[in-house]
Amino acid sequence: MSVTATEADDDSGTGTQSLVVTPTAISVPEGATATYSVKLSRQPTANVTVTSTAGTGDADLTISAGASLTFTTANWNTAQNVTVAAAQDADTTNGSRTITVASAGLTSVSVTATEADDDGGTPGTHVDNPYAGATGYVNSDWSSKAAAEPGGSAVANISTGVWLDRIAAIAGSSSAKGLAAHLDAALQQDAANGSTPLTIQFVIYNLPNRDCSALASNGELKISENGLNRYKTEYIDPIAAIMGQSKYSQLRIVTIIEIDSLPNLITNTNIAACQEAQQSGAYVQGVQYALNKLHAIPNVYTYIDAAHHGWLGWDTNFGPAAQLFASTVRGTTAGFASVDGFITNTANYSSLTEPYFTINTTVGGQTVRQSRWVDWNFYVDELSYAQAFRQRLISEGFASNIGMLIDTSRNGWGGSARPSGPSTSTNVDTFVNESRVDRRIHAGNWCNQSGAGLGERPRANPATGLDAYVWIKPPGESDGSSSEIPNNEGKGFDRMCDPTYTGNARNGNNLTGALPNAPISGQWFSAQFRQLLANAYPPVN
Ligand code: BGC
């Protein structure tokens, strides 16, 4: 028996013409392109036009080249490329789009293009240092005010902290974005920075009896008015609910926990509002509640406020503060794991380093610790304090990988008053006063300090034990009004913001060194911003 096989020829111009598309599914990296190729199966008798049209699906996928191809009787068998681009987007999903490859009279072919998203890394992962390898979120609310000042655009793109300083700040207002709007804007910035992760910083700052030892940043909640419950249910819960949304899971969300709260329980319980905060347990329980809710979100990072060297740098405060932080955190659900680190110098002016003397310097046979400026403190600057305090915290039980942050937004102390070398005086007071770059009248002064400058620009891993230098206090936002200004934010008038006030025990009964004509805390203070820019150290180019 014989079988006759007849070849169905495909090389001549005679059989059925068709589009040859390879491959019919492509993966397009976000922010980049990928191609598929097209040719004809038969030699045509005249020119053939092949179009590619993007149809339903993710609009970020578009055809960037080869949308219309011409095949001739000569080149019909040579593949030509169609290029598909995937725009940077803010989501973490791998969107896809169907592309129809068509030519008159021929059967169309579908190509499925799928974006390979680059924003997620691995959504929900928790890294050791959220600042490492990341860019920082630029808050346009602050940035536009900075940019409107002369020369301000040089620093307007720096990442600054977003202060959730009252319940209403969560929703935001016509002049200030709320939490979700900031996170949405962060997604956009993350999309625009390629595959680099983005870190956004929020200050959690609304404990009942807030700012108990001062008045300028008193808040809206009072312990005696159900403040702790309101803090939990009207403040922390909604914040955690928004931060925990899956669409934000690729962001690195840093939270700065309650400035000046626990440190006030160490040194200021002689003040009624602080005593109430201590005896009721409201500060400790509020911080624990915040840590429990925020740490439960894998991409949220928690840094507890650890005051500054001019507050906790004496042994009588240093050890007890570390112990209070440890006992507080031990009482959280996750224990020590609920804390990523600590921050010092938030909204303060203590210099990062004193270049011309250390705590071990002696002058005329006397240690600088004896000078009126140092006043027996064990630290002369923030870096030495932050590094030592970290060690102490670890010895109290905190994880050895905790990282410190230092707020360097306003501790630059440049300008013409900055000493250029150590004093030659053999009098210890004169030596310290002529050598120190921190030009404050007293290290206990904290409000709108005259002579201050912008400090180190934010960066990751700047020194041993430090996760980053950060700008948490947005430069140009007032620390408090220099005279009483009625307001509906609960802000009081603290005379430490009044340049004519001659002080109290906490600043050695000195003048306050505050700039005049300041608005209430948090409001834009143009004269202060201009001074900070002029006195920046390192200088702003
Ligand atoms: C104020 C806040 C403000 C923050 C940042 C604090 O002193 O009390 O209202 O958001 O500074 O400027």
Coordinates of C-alpha atoms and ligand atoms in Angstrom, one line a residue:
M1 CA 0.0 0.0 0.0
S2 CA 1.3 3.4 -0.8
V3 CA 0.5 6.7 0.8
T4 CA 0.9 9.9 -1.0
A5 CA 1.7 12.9 1.2
T6 CA 1.1 16.3 -0.2
E7 CA 2.9 19.2 1.3
A8 CA 0.8 22.2 2.2
D9 CA 3.3 24.8 1.0
D10 CA 3.8 28.0 3.0
D11 CA 6.6 29.6 1.2
S12 CA 5.0 30.8 -2.0
G13 CA 2.7 33.8 -2.4
T14 CA -0.2 31.7 -3.0
G15 CA -1.8 30.1 0.2
T16 CA -3.7 32.0 2.9
Q17 CA -2.0 35.2 4.0
S18 CA -1.7 35.7 7.8
L19 CA 0.0 37.8 10.4
V20 CA 2.9 36.1 12.2
V21 CA 3.2 37.7 15.7
T22 CA 5.9 36.6 18.2
P23 CA 5.4 36.4 21.1
T24 CA 1.7 37.0 21.9
A25 CA 2.4 37.7 25.6
I26 CA 5.0 40.2 26.7
S27 CA 6.2 41.5 30.1
V28 CA 7.0 45.2 30.2
P29 CA 9.1 46.4 33.1
E30 CA 7.5 49.5 34.7
G31 CA 9.3 52.6 33.4
A32 CA 10.7 50.7 30.5
T33 CA 9.7 49.0 27.2
A34 CA 9.4 45.5 25.6
T35 CA 8.8 44.4 22.0
Y36 CA 7.0 41.8 20.0
S37 CA 7.7 41.2 16.3
V38 CA 5.4 41.1 13.3
K39 CA 5.9 39.6 9.8
L40 CA 3.7 38.0 7.1
S41 CA 3.3 34.3 6.3
R42 CA 3.2 34.8 2.5
Q43 CA 4.6 37.1 0.0
P44 CA 2.0 39.8 -0.7
T45 CA 1.3 41.1 -4.1
A46 CA 1.4 44.7 -2.9
N47 CA 2.3 46.6 0.3
V48 CA 0.5 45.5 3.4
T49 CA 0.0 47.8 6.4
V50 CA -0.1 46.2 9.9
T51 CA -1.4 48.3 12.7
S52 CA -1.1 47.7 16.5
T53 CA -3.8 49.2 18.6
A54 CA -3.9 49.2 22.4
G55 CA -7.3 48.2 23.7
T56 CA -8.9 47.5 27.0
G57 CA -6.7 47.2 30.2
D58 CA -4.1 49.2 32.0
A59 CA -3.7 52.6 30.2
D60 CA -0.1 52.9 31.5
L61 CA 0.8 50.4 28.7
T62 CA 1.1 52.2 25.4
I63 CA 2.6 51.5 22.0
S64 CA 5.7 53.7 21.7
A65 CA 7.0 52.6 18.3
G66 CA 5.8 50.5 15.4
A67 CA 2.1 51.2 15.7
S68 CA 1.9 51.1 11.9
L69 CA 4.3 48.8 9.9
T70 CA 4.5 48.4 6.2
F71 CA 5.5 45.1 4.6
T72 CA 6.5 45.1 0.9
T73 CA 6.8 42.3 -1.6
A74 CA 10.5 42.3 -0.7
N75 CA 10.6 42.5 3.1
W76 CA 7.4 40.6 4.1
N77 CA 9.4 37.8 5.6
T78 CA 11.6 40.1 7.8
A79 CA 10.2 40.6 11.3
Q80 CA 9.6 44.2 12.4
N81 CA 9.3 45.3 16.0
V82 CA 6.5 46.9 17.9
T83 CA 7.6 48.6 21.1
V84 CA 5.3 48.7 24.2
A85 CA 6.1 51.1 27.0
A86 CA 4.9 50.9 30.6
A87 CA 4.7 54.3 32.3
Q88 CA 5.7 54.6 35.9
D89 CA 2.6 54.3 38.0
A90 CA 1.8 54.5 41.7
D91 CA 0.2 51.1 42.2
T92 CA 1.9 47.8 43.0
T93 CA -0.1 45.7 40.7
N94 CA 1.0 44.2 37.4
G95 CA -1.6 45.8 35.1
S96 CA -2.1 44.3 31.6
R97 CA -3.6 45.5 28.3
T98 CA -4.7 43.8 25.1
I99 CA -3.1 45.0 21.9
T100 CA -4.8 44.1 18.6
V101 CA -2.5 43.5 15.6
A102 CA -4.5 44.0 12.5
S103 CA -4.4 44.3 8.7
A104 CA -7.2 44.7 6.2
G105 CA -8.6 41.4 5.2
L106 CA -6.5 39.4 7.6
T107 CA -7.4 37.7 10.9
S108 CA -6.2 39.9 13.8
V109 CA -3.9 38.7 16.5
S110 CA -4.1 39.7 20.1
V111 CA -1.0 40.5 22.2
T112 CA -1.2 40.6 25.9
A113 CA 1.2 43.1 27.5
T114 CA 1.7 42.9 31.2
E115 CA 3.5 45.5 33.3
A116 CA 6.2 44.2 35.6
D117 CA 5.6 46.5 38.6
D118 CA 8.6 48.1 40.3
D119 CA 7.0 49.9 43.2
G120 CA 6.4 47.1 45.5
G121 CA 9.7 45.6 46.2
T122 CA 8.0 43.2 48.4
P123 CA 5.0 45.0 49.7
G124 CA 4.7 44.9 53.4
T125 CA 8.3 44.0 54.2
H126 CA 10.0 45.6 57.1
V127 CA 13.7 46.5 56.6
D128 CA 16.2 47.3 59.3
N129 CA 16.7 51.0 58.3
P130 CA 13.8 52.5 56.3
Y131 CA 16.0 55.4 55.2
A132 CA 18.7 53.3 53.6
G133 CA 18.4 53.3 49.8
A134 CA 15.2 55.3 49.8
T135 CA 14.2 58.8 48.7
G136 CA 12.3 61.0 51.1
Y137 CA 8.7 62.3 50.7
V138 CA 8.5 66.0 49.9
N139 CA 5.5 67.6 51.5
S140 CA 4.2 70.1 49.0
D141 CA 2.3 72.0 51.7
W142 CA 5.7 72.9 53.3
S143 CA 7.7 72.9 50.1
S144 CA 5.6 75.6 48.5
K145 CA 6.0 77.9 51.5
A146 CA 9.8 77.3 51.5
A147 CA 10.0 77.9 47.8
A148 CA 8.2 81.2 48.1
E149 CA 10.9 82.6 50.3
P150 CA 13.9 84.2 48.7
G151 CA 16.5 81.5 48.0
G152 CA 14.1 78.9 49.5
S153 CA 13.9 76.8 46.5
A154 CA 17.4 75.5 47.3
V155 CA 16.0 73.5 50.1
A156 CA 12.3 73.2 49.2
N157 CA 12.7 69.7 47.8
I158 CA 14.0 68.3 51.1
S159 CA 11.8 65.8 52.9
T160 CA 10.3 67.1 56.2
G161 CA 8.0 65.5 58.8
V162 CA 4.3 65.7 58.5
W163 CA 2.8 66.5 61.9
L164 CA -0.5 64.9 62.7
D165 CA -0.9 67.4 65.5
R166 CA -4.7 67.1 66.1
I167 CA -7.6 64.9 65.2
A168 CA -8.6 67.2 62.3
A169 CA -5.1 66.8 60.8
I170 CA -6.0 63.2 59.8
A171 CA -8.7 64.5 57.4
G172 CA -6.8 67.6 56.5
S173 CA -8.2 71.0 55.4
S174 CA -8.3 73.2 52.4
S175 CA -4.8 74.4 53.2
A176 CA -3.2 71.2 54.5
K177 CA -3.4 67.7 53.1
G178 CA -4.7 65.0 55.4
L179 CA -3.1 61.6 56.0
A180 CA -4.6 59.8 53.0
A181 CA -3.8 62.7 50.7
H182 CA -0.1 62.7 51.9
L183 CA 0.1 58.9 51.3
D184 CA -1.5 59.3 47.9
A185 CA 1.0 62.0 47.0
A186 CA 3.8 59.7 48.3
L187 CA 2.6 56.9 45.9
Q188 CA 2.9 59.4 43.1
Q189 CA 6.5 60.4 44.2
D190 CA 7.3 56.7 44.6
A191 CA 6.1 56.1 41.1
A192 CA 8.3 58.9 39.7
N193 CA 11.5 57.8 41.4
G194 CA 12.0 54.6 39.4
S195 CA 12.4 51.5 41.5
T196 CA 13.8 53.3 44.6
P197 CA 11.6 53.0 47.7
L198 CA 10.1 56.1 49.3
T199 CA 10.1 57.0 53.0
I200 CA 7.4 59.2 54.4
Q201 CA 7.6 60.6 58.0
F202 CA 4.6 61.3 60.3
V203 CA 4.8 62.8 63.8
I204 CA 2.3 61.2 66.1
Y205 CA 1.6 64.1 68.4
N206 CA -1.7 64.3 70.2
L207 CA -1.5 62.7 73.6
P208 CA -3.8 64.0 76.2
N209 CA -2.1 66.7 78.3
R210 CA 0.4 67.1 75.5
D211 CA 3.4 69.3 76.1
C212 CA 2.7 69.2 79.8
S213 CA 5.7 71.2 80.9
A214 CA 5.2 74.1 78.4
L215 CA 2.3 75.9 76.9
A216 CA 3.1 76.6 73.2
S217 CA 2.2 73.2 71.9
N218 CA -0.6 72.2 74.3
G219 CA -3.1 70.1 72.4
E220 CA -6.8 69.5 72.1
L221 CA -7.1 66.5 74.5
K222 CA -7.2 66.5 78.3
I223 CA -6.8 63.5 80.6
S224 CA -9.6 64.8 82.7
E225 CA -11.9 65.0 79.7
N226 CA -11.7 61.3 78.6
G227 CA -8.6 62.3 76.6
L228 CA -6.9 58.9 76.6
N229 CA -9.9 57.1 75.1
R230 CA -10.4 59.8 72.6
Y231 CA -6.6 59.6 71.7
K232 CA -7.1 55.8 71.0
T233 CA -10.4 55.8 69.2
E234 CA -10.5 59.2 67.4
Y235 CA -6.8 59.6 66.7
I236 CA -4.6 56.4 66.7
D237 CA -7.3 54.0 65.3
P238 CA -8.1 56.1 62.3
I239 CA -4.4 56.7 61.6
A240 CA -3.7 53.0 61.7
A241 CA -6.7 52.2 59.5
I242 CA -5.4 54.5 56.8
M243 CA -1.7 53.6 57.1
G244 CA -2.7 49.9 57.0
Q245 CA -4.4 50.1 53.6
S246 CA -2.8 47.7 51.2
K247 CA -2.4 50.3 48.5
Y248 CA 0.2 51.9 50.7
S249 CA 2.1 48.7 51.5
Q250 CA 5.1 49.5 49.4
L251 CA 5.7 52.9 51.2
R252 CA 8.1 53.0 54.1
I253 CA 6.0 54.9 56.7
V254 CA 8.1 56.3 59.6
T255 CA 6.2 57.4 62.7
I256 CA 7.8 59.6 65.3
I257 CA 6.1 58.8 68.5
E258 CA 5.0 61.6 70.8
I259 CA 7.6 64.3 71.2
D260 CA 8.4 65.4 74.7
S261 CA 6.0 63.0 76.4
L262 CA 7.9 60.3 78.3
P263 CA 10.9 62.6 78.9
N264 CA 8.5 64.9 80.8
L265 CA 7.7 62.1 83.2
I266 CA 11.4 62.0 84.1
T267 CA 12.1 65.6 84.8
N268 CA 8.9 67.6 85.1
T269 CA 6.4 65.9 87.4
N270 CA 6.6 68.9 89.6
I271 CA 4.2 70.5 87.1
A272 CA 0.6 69.5 87.6
A273 CA -0.2 68.6 84.0
C274 CA 2.8 66.3 83.9
Q275 CA 2.1 64.8 87.3
E276 CA -1.4 64.0 86.0
A277 CA 0.1 62.4 82.9
Q278 CA 2.3 60.2 85.1
Q279 CA -0.1 59.3 87.8
S280 CA -3.0 58.4 85.4
G281 CA -0.7 56.4 83.2
A282 CA -2.0 58.3 80.2
Y283 CA 1.3 59.0 78.5
V284 CA 2.6 55.4 79.0
Q285 CA -0.6 53.8 77.9
G286 CA -1.1 56.2 75.0
V287 CA 2.4 55.4 73.7
Q288 CA 1.9 51.7 74.2
Y289 CA -1.4 51.9 72.3
A290 CA 0.2 53.8 69.4
L291 CA 3.1 51.3 69.2
N292 CA 0.7 48.3 69.3
K293 CA -1.4 49.7 66.4
L294 CA 1.4 51.1 64.3
H295 CA 3.9 48.3 64.7
A296 CA 1.2 45.8 63.6
I297 CA 1.5 47.3 60.1
P298 CA 4.6 45.7 58.5
N299 CA 5.7 48.7 56.5
V300 CA 5.3 51.2 59.4
Y301 CA 8.4 52.1 61.4
T302 CA 8.3 53.5 65.0
Y303 CA 10.8 55.9 66.5
I304 CA 10.2 57.1 70.1
D305 CA 11.2 60.6 71.0
A306 CA 14.3 60.6 73.3
A307 CA 14.4 64.4 73.9
H308 CA 18.0 65.8 73.5
H309 CA 21.3 66.0 75.3
G310 CA 20.3 69.2 77.1
W311 CA 17.4 67.5 78.7
L312 CA 18.4 63.9 79.4
G313 CA 22.2 64.2 79.3
W314 CA 22.7 64.1 83.1
D315 CA 23.0 60.7 84.7
T316 CA 20.1 61.5 87.0
N317 CA 17.9 61.6 83.8
F318 CA 19.7 59.4 81.3
G319 CA 19.3 56.0 83.1
P320 CA 15.8 56.6 84.4
A321 CA 14.7 57.7 80.9
A322 CA 16.1 54.5 79.3
Q323 CA 14.4 52.5 82.0
L324 CA 11.1 54.2 81.5
F325 CA 11.3 53.6 77.7
A326 CA 12.2 50.0 78.3
S327 CA 9.3 49.3 80.8
T328 CA 6.9 51.1 78.5
V329 CA 7.9 49.1 75.5
R330 CA 8.0 45.8 77.4
G331 CA 4.3 46.4 78.0
T332 CA 3.4 46.4 74.3
T333 CA 2.1 43.3 72.5
A334 CA 5.3 42.8 70.5
G335 CA 7.6 44.0 73.3
F336 CA 10.9 45.4 72.2
A337 CA 10.2 44.4 68.6
S338 CA 7.6 47.1 68.4
V339 CA 10.3 49.8 68.2
D340 CA 12.7 50.5 65.4
G341 CA 14.6 53.2 67.1
F342 CA 14.6 56.6 68.8
I343 CA 14.9 60.2 67.7
T344 CA 16.7 63.0 69.5
N345 CA 16.6 66.8 69.1
T346 CA 13.1 66.9 67.5
A347 CA 12.3 70.5 66.9
N348 CA 15.2 71.5 69.1
Y349 CA 18.4 73.4 68.4
S350 CA 21.2 71.4 70.0
S351 CA 24.2 71.2 67.8
L352 CA 25.0 67.9 66.1
T353 CA 28.7 68.1 67.1
E354 CA 30.8 70.7 68.9
P355 CA 33.9 70.6 66.8
Y356 CA 36.2 72.5 69.2
F357 CA 35.8 70.6 72.4
T358 CA 34.5 67.3 73.8
I359 CA 33.2 66.3 77.2
N360 CA 36.7 65.3 78.1
T361 CA 38.3 68.7 77.3
T362 CA 39.9 70.4 80.2
V363 CA 40.8 74.1 80.4
G364 CA 43.1 75.6 83.0
G365 CA 42.8 72.4 85.0
Q366 CA 39.1 72.4 84.9
T367 CA 36.8 70.1 82.9
V368 CA 34.3 71.7 80.5
R369 CA 31.7 70.0 82.5
Q370 CA 32.2 72.7 85.2
S371 CA 31.4 75.5 82.8
R372 CA 28.1 77.2 83.2
W373 CA 27.1 76.2 79.6
V374 CA 27.7 72.5 80.0
D375 CA 26.6 72.6 83.7
W376 CA 27.8 69.1 84.6
N377 CA 26.1 67.4 81.7
F378 CA 27.8 64.3 80.3
Y379 CA 27.3 65.3 76.7
V380 CA 28.1 68.5 74.8
D381 CA 26.3 67.6 71.6
E382 CA 23.6 65.5 70.0
L383 CA 25.6 62.9 68.1
S384 CA 27.6 61.8 71.2
Y385 CA 24.4 61.8 73.2
A386 CA 22.4 59.8 70.6
Q387 CA 25.1 57.2 70.3
A388 CA 25.5 56.8 74.0
F389 CA 21.8 56.7 74.7
R390 CA 21.4 54.0 72.1
Q391 CA 24.0 51.8 73.9
R392 CA 22.1 52.4 77.1
L393 CA 18.8 51.5 75.6
I394 CA 20.3 48.2 74.3
S395 CA 21.6 47.4 77.7
E396 CA 18.1 47.9 79.0
G397 CA 16.8 45.3 76.6
F398 CA 16.2 47.0 73.3
A399 CA 17.3 45.1 70.2
S400 CA 20.9 45.7 69.1
N401 CA 19.7 46.8 65.7
I402 CA 17.7 49.8 66.9
G403 CA 18.7 52.9 65.0
M404 CA 18.8 56.5 66.1
L405 CA 17.5 59.6 64.2
I406 CA 18.6 63.1 64.9
D407 CA 16.5 66.0 63.8
T408 CA 19.0 68.3 62.1
S409 CA 16.5 70.7 60.6
R410 CA 17.5 73.7 62.7
N411 CA 20.8 72.9 64.5
G412 CA 23.2 74.2 61.9
W413 CA 24.6 77.2 63.7
G414 CA 26.5 78.7 60.8
G415 CA 26.7 82.3 59.8
S416 CA 29.1 85.0 61.0
A417 CA 28.7 84.1 64.7
R418 CA 30.0 80.6 64.2
P419 CA 33.5 80.2 65.9
S420 CA 36.2 79.1 63.5
G421 CA 38.4 77.4 66.1
P422 CA 38.7 76.8 69.8
S423 CA 39.1 79.7 72.1
T424 CA 42.6 80.3 73.6
S425 CA 41.1 81.4 76.9
T426 CA 42.2 79.5 80.0
N427 CA 39.0 80.3 81.8
V428 CA 36.7 77.4 81.4
D429 CA 33.5 79.5 81.0
T430 CA 35.1 81.9 78.5
F431 CA 36.7 78.9 76.6
V432 CA 33.3 77.2 76.2
N433 CA 31.4 80.3 75.4
E434 CA 33.9 81.3 72.7
S435 CA 34.3 77.8 71.3
R436 CA 30.8 76.5 71.1
V437 CA 29.0 76.6 67.8
D438 CA 25.6 76.4 69.6
R439 CA 25.1 80.1 70.1
R440 CA 22.0 79.9 72.3
I441 CA 22.0 81.9 75.6
H442 CA 21.2 78.7 77.5
A443 CA 20.8 75.1 76.3
G444 CA 17.3 75.0 77.9
N445 CA 16.1 77.6 75.4
W446 CA 13.9 76.0 72.7
C447 CA 11.6 78.5 71.1
N448 CA 12.4 80.2 67.7
Q449 CA 16.0 80.6 68.5
S450 CA 17.8 83.7 67.3
G451 CA 20.9 82.9 65.3
A452 CA 20.0 79.3 64.4
G453 CA 20.6 77.8 60.9
L454 CA 19.5 74.8 58.9
G455 CA 21.5 71.8 59.9
E456 CA 22.8 68.7 58.1
R457 CA 20.6 67.8 55.1
P458 CA 18.8 64.5 55.7
R459 CA 20.7 61.3 54.8
A460 CA 20.8 57.7 55.7
N461 CA 23.5 56.0 57.8
P462 CA 25.4 59.1 58.6
A463 CA 27.3 57.8 61.7
T464 CA 27.6 54.7 63.8
G465 CA 24.3 53.7 65.3
L466 CA 22.3 56.3 63.4
D467 CA 19.6 55.4 60.8
A468 CA 19.5 58.9 59.5
Y469 CA 19.7 62.6 59.9
V470 CA 16.2 63.8 59.4
W471 CA 14.2 67.1 59.2
I472 CA 11.2 66.4 61.3
K473 CA 10.5 70.0 62.4
P474 CA 9.7 71.7 59.1
P475 CA 12.0 74.8 59.0
G476 CA 10.0 78.0 59.0
E477 CA 7.2 76.7 61.2
S478 CA 7.0 78.5 64.5
D479 CA 7.7 76.9 67.9
G480 CA 5.2 79.2 69.5
S481 CA 3.9 82.8 69.5
S482 CA 5.9 85.6 71.1
S483 CA 2.8 87.0 72.6
E484 CA -0.7 85.6 73.3
I485 CA -2.6 84.9 70.2
P486 CA -6.1 83.4 70.5
N487 CA -6.5 80.2 68.5
N488 CA -8.8 77.1 68.3
E489 CA -5.9 74.5 68.4
G490 CA -5.4 74.5 72.2
K491 CA -2.1 76.3 71.8
G492 CA -1.1 78.3 74.8
F493 CA 1.3 81.3 75.1
D494 CA 4.6 80.2 76.5
R495 CA 6.8 82.9 77.7
M496 CA 9.8 80.9 76.5
C497 CA 8.8 82.3 73.1
D498 CA 8.8 85.9 74.3
P499 CA 12.1 87.6 73.7
T500 CA 11.6 89.9 76.7
Y501 CA 11.1 87.1 79.2
T502 CA 13.9 86.6 81.7
G503 CA 13.4 82.8 82.1
N504 CA 12.8 80.3 84.8
A505 CA 14.7 77.4 86.5
R506 CA 14.7 75.3 83.3
N507 CA 16.7 77.8 81.4
G508 CA 18.8 79.1 84.3
N509 CA 16.7 82.3 84.5
N510 CA 18.2 83.6 81.3
L511 CA 16.7 85.5 78.4
T512 CA 14.9 83.2 76.0
G513 CA 16.7 84.1 72.8
A514 CA 13.4 83.8 70.9
L515 CA 12.8 85.8 67.7
P516 CA 10.2 88.5 68.1
N517 CA 6.8 88.6 66.3
A518 CA 6.3 84.9 66.0
P519 CA 2.9 83.3 65.1
I520 CA 1.5 80.3 67.1
S521 CA 3.4 77.0 66.9
G522 CA 3.1 75.3 63.5
Q523 CA 2.3 78.4 61.6
W524 CA 4.6 79.9 58.9
F525 CA 7.2 82.3 60.3
S526 CA 8.9 83.8 57.3
A527 CA 11.6 85.8 59.3
Q528 CA 12.6 82.6 61.0
F529 CA 12.9 80.7 57.7
R530 CA 15.1 83.4 56.2
Q531 CA 17.4 83.4 59.2
L532 CA 17.7 79.5 59.1
L533 CA 18.6 79.7 55.5
A534 CA 21.1 82.4 56.0
N535 CA 22.8 80.6 58.9
A536 CA 22.7 77.1 57.4
Y537 CA 25.5 74.8 58.3
P538 CA 26.6 73.2 56.2
P539 CA 25.9 76.3 54.1
V540 CA 23.2 76.0 51.4
N541 CA 24.7 76.5 48.0
Ligands
BGC1 C1 3.2 72.4 66.9 C2 2.5 71.7 65.8 C3 3.2 71.8 64.5 C4 4.6 71.3 64.6 C5 5.4 71.4 63.4 C6 4.7 71.9 66.9 O1 5.4 72.7 67.8 O2 2.6 72.3 68.1 O3 1.2 72.2 65.7 O4 2.6 71.0 63.5 O5 5.3 72.0 65.7 O6 5.7 72.7 63.0

